[in-house]
Amino acid sequence: MTVPISNLVTNVVIILGLFSNFGESMRFDLTSGHTKCVSEDINHNGMTVGKYSVVNPNEGYPLPDTHKLTVKVTSSYGNSYHQGDHVESGNFAFTAAEAGDYTACFWSPDHNPPATVTVEFEWKTGVVSKDWTKVAKKGQVDLMELELKKLFDTVSSIHEEMFYLREREEEMQELNKTTNSRMASLGFISLVVCLSVAALQIWHLKTFFERKKLL
């Protein structure tokens, strides 16, 4: 039985996608005066896109002011990549200039009586953040070429992620070596201090007994 090449490529893309599908879609409730933050670990030069919207409790009517939010996306170094004030929806897209945890925080202002806001949030990074429909339309490629493009980008993403994890592992190993070296130095210093104190005590006792003419 011969398996069509297009089907084989599609299956490979799906399998590899399981390892590189860094996407997060959620719905959560936020009470007035509270903040909800979501974090995503993104490597250097990683592409990411996100979109959010407030669910209207009264469909067909304008969204009340009590259901508008302040949204901010920052890196682990405090750099701001997106900010929306008093908004009901929005989106962001950027290429990470630094590796680490990126955080999206949603804040609902205080209201009396308190209101509960339902937020739909979708955050994608890596290969899944690309709009493949636009890629196919722009390049005028057929299905086979599109699948190959997906496959290439997926493999590249996995390759970059492996290097990123290797760098993180090397950093952790270096940290462990430094910690072990410092602990060994501290242990040696503690031993020297203990021996010095013991010797000082022995000398003090010997001097005391000599003065009392007990020795």
Coordinates of C-alpha atoms in Angstrom, one line a residue:
M1 CA 0.0 0.0 0.0
T2 CA 1.5 3.4 -1.0
V3 CA 0.9 6.4 1.2
P4 CA 0.5 9.7 -0.7
I5 CA 3.4 12.1 -0.1
S6 CA 1.1 15.0 0.8
N7 CA -0.6 12.9 3.5
L8 CA 2.8 11.8 4.8
V9 CA 4.0 15.4 5.1
T10 CA 0.8 16.4 6.8
N11 CA 1.2 13.7 9.4
V12 CA 4.8 14.7 10.0
V13 CA 3.7 18.3 10.5
I14 CA 1.0 17.2 13.0
I15 CA 3.5 15.1 14.9
L16 CA 6.1 17.8 15.1
G17 CA 3.4 20.3 15.9
L18 CA 2.8 18.5 19.1
F19 CA 6.3 19.4 20.2
S20 CA 6.2 23.0 19.0
N21 CA 2.6 24.1 19.5
F22 CA 3.1 26.8 22.1
G23 CA -0.4 28.3 22.2
E24 CA -2.7 29.1 25.1
S25 CA -6.3 29.9 24.8
M26 CA -8.4 30.5 27.9
R27 CA -11.4 32.2 29.4
F28 CA -11.4 33.6 33.0
D29 CA -13.4 35.8 35.3
L30 CA -11.9 39.0 36.9
T31 CA -13.5 40.8 39.8
S32 CA -13.4 44.6 40.0
G33 CA -10.2 45.9 41.7
H34 CA -8.3 42.7 41.0
T35 CA -5.5 41.7 38.6
K36 CA -5.0 38.5 36.7
C37 CA -1.6 37.8 35.1
V38 CA -0.6 35.1 32.6
S39 CA 3.1 34.2 31.8
E40 CA 4.7 32.7 28.8
D41 CA 8.3 31.6 28.4
I42 CA 9.6 32.9 25.1
N43 CA 13.1 32.4 23.7
H44 CA 15.2 35.1 22.0
N45 CA 13.8 36.3 18.6
G46 CA 10.7 34.2 19.2
M47 CA 7.6 35.5 17.5
T48 CA 4.4 35.9 19.6
V49 CA 0.8 37.1 19.0
G50 CA -2.1 37.5 21.4
K51 CA -5.6 38.8 21.4
Y52 CA -8.1 39.4 24.1
S53 CA -11.7 40.6 24.4
V54 CA -14.3 41.1 27.2
V55 CA -17.4 39.0 26.9
N56 CA -20.4 41.3 26.8
P57 CA -22.9 40.3 29.5
N58 CA -25.7 42.0 27.6
E59 CA -25.4 40.8 24.1
G60 CA -26.8 43.3 21.6
Y61 CA -26.1 46.3 23.9
P62 CA -23.0 48.4 24.3
L63 CA -20.4 47.1 26.8
P64 CA -20.8 48.9 30.1
D65 CA -17.8 51.0 31.4
T66 CA -17.6 48.7 34.4
H67 CA -16.4 45.9 32.1
K68 CA -13.4 47.7 30.5
L69 CA -9.9 46.7 31.4
T70 CA -6.3 47.9 31.6
V71 CA -3.9 45.4 29.9
K72 CA -0.2 45.4 29.9
V73 CA 2.4 43.0 28.5
T74 CA 5.9 43.1 29.9
S75 CA 9.2 41.1 29.8
S76 CA 11.0 39.7 32.8
Y77 CA 13.3 42.8 32.6
G78 CA 10.3 45.2 32.9
N79 CA 10.2 46.3 29.3
S80 CA 6.7 47.1 28.1
Y81 CA 5.5 45.5 24.8
H82 CA 1.8 46.4 24.9
Q83 CA -0.5 48.5 26.9
G84 CA -4.2 49.2 26.6
D85 CA -6.1 51.5 29.0
H86 CA -9.9 51.2 29.5
V87 CA -10.3 48.8 26.6
E88 CA -12.8 46.1 25.8
S89 CA -10.6 44.2 23.3
G90 CA -7.2 44.3 21.7
N91 CA -4.3 42.4 20.3
F92 CA -0.5 42.5 20.3
A93 CA 2.3 41.0 18.2
F94 CA 6.1 41.3 18.7
T95 CA 9.4 39.5 18.3
A96 CA 11.0 38.9 21.7
A97 CA 14.2 40.9 22.0
E98 CA 15.2 38.9 25.1
A99 CA 14.7 35.4 26.4
G100 CA 12.6 34.8 29.5
D101 CA 9.1 35.0 30.9
Y102 CA 6.7 37.5 29.3
T103 CA 3.7 38.4 31.4
A104 CA 0.3 39.7 30.3
C105 CA -1.6 41.4 33.2
F106 CA -5.3 42.3 33.1
W107 CA -6.6 44.8 35.7
S108 CA -10.2 45.7 36.4
P109 CA -10.8 49.1 38.2
D110 CA -12.7 49.3 41.4
H111 CA -16.5 49.7 41.1
N112 CA -19.3 49.8 43.5
P113 CA -21.1 47.5 43.4
P114 CA -18.3 45.1 42.3
A115 CA -18.6 43.7 38.8
T116 CA -17.3 40.4 37.4
V117 CA -15.7 40.6 34.0
T118 CA -15.3 37.6 31.7
V119 CA -12.2 37.7 29.5
E120 CA -11.3 35.6 26.5
F121 CA -7.6 35.5 25.9
E122 CA -5.5 33.7 23.3
W123 CA -1.7 33.7 23.3
K124 CA 0.4 32.0 20.6
T125 CA 4.2 31.7 20.2
G126 CA 6.5 30.2 17.6
V127 CA 5.2 28.5 14.5
V128 CA 1.6 28.5 15.6
S129 CA 1.6 32.3 15.7
K130 CA 1.9 32.6 12.0
D131 CA -1.1 33.1 9.8
W132 CA -0.6 30.4 7.2
T133 CA -3.6 31.4 5.2
K134 CA -1.9 34.7 4.4
V135 CA 1.3 32.9 3.7
A136 CA -0.4 30.7 1.1
K137 CA -2.2 33.6 -0.5
K138 CA 0.9 35.8 -0.6
G139 CA 3.2 33.2 -2.1
Q140 CA 0.6 31.6 -4.5
V141 CA 1.7 28.2 -3.4
D142 CA -0.2 25.0 -3.6
L143 CA -1.1 22.7 -0.7
M144 CA 2.1 20.6 -1.0
E145 CA 4.4 23.7 -0.9
L146 CA 2.4 25.1 2.0
E147 CA 2.8 21.9 4.0
L148 CA 6.6 21.9 3.3
K149 CA 6.8 25.5 4.5
K150 CA 5.0 24.5 7.7
L151 CA 7.3 21.6 8.1
F152 CA 10.4 23.7 7.6
D153 CA 9.3 26.4 10.1
T154 CA 8.3 23.7 12.6
V155 CA 11.7 22.0 12.4
S156 CA 13.5 25.4 12.7
S157 CA 11.4 26.3 15.7
I158 CA 12.2 22.9 17.4
H159 CA 15.9 23.4 16.5
E160 CA 15.9 26.9 18.1
E161 CA 14.1 25.7 21.1
M162 CA 16.6 22.9 21.6
F163 CA 19.5 25.4 21.5
Y164 CA 17.6 27.7 23.9
L165 CA 17.1 24.8 26.4
R166 CA 20.7 23.8 26.0
E167 CA 21.8 27.4 26.9
R168 CA 19.5 27.3 29.9
E169 CA 20.9 24.0 31.0
E170 CA 24.5 25.3 30.7
E171 CA 23.5 28.3 32.7
M172 CA 22.1 26.1 35.4
Q173 CA 25.2 23.9 35.4
E174 CA 27.4 26.9 35.7
L175 CA 25.2 28.2 38.6
N176 CA 25.5 24.8 40.3
K177 CA 29.3 24.8 39.9
T178 CA 29.6 28.3 41.3
T179 CA 27.3 27.3 44.3
N180 CA 29.3 24.2 45.0
S181 CA 32.6 26.1 44.9
R182 CA 31.2 28.7 47.3
M183 CA 29.9 26.1 49.6
A184 CA 33.3 24.3 49.6
S185 CA 35.0 27.6 50.4
L186 CA 32.5 28.4 53.1
G187 CA 33.0 24.9 54.6
F188 CA 36.8 25.3 54.6
I189 CA 36.6 28.7 56.2
S190 CA 34.2 27.3 58.9
L191 CA 36.7 24.5 59.6
V192 CA 39.6 27.0 60.0
V193 CA 37.5 29.2 62.3
C194 CA 36.5 26.2 64.4
L195 CA 40.1 24.9 64.7
S196 CA 41.3 28.4 65.5
V197 CA 38.7 28.8 68.3
A198 CA 39.5 25.4 69.7
A199 CA 43.2 26.2 69.7
L200 CA 42.5 29.5 71.4
Q201 CA 40.4 27.8 74.1
I202 CA 43.2 25.3 74.7
W203 CA 45.8 28.1 75.0
H204 CA 43.5 30.0 77.3
L205 CA 43.0 27.0 79.6
K206 CA 46.6 26.2 79.7
T207 CA 47.5 29.7 80.6
F208 CA 44.9 29.7 83.3
F209 CA 46.1 26.5 84.9
E210 CA 49.7 27.7 84.8
R211 CA 48.8 30.9 86.6
K212 CA 47.0 28.8 89.3
K213 CA 50.1 26.6 89.4
L214 CA 47.9 23.6 88.7
L215 CA 50.3 22.5 85.9

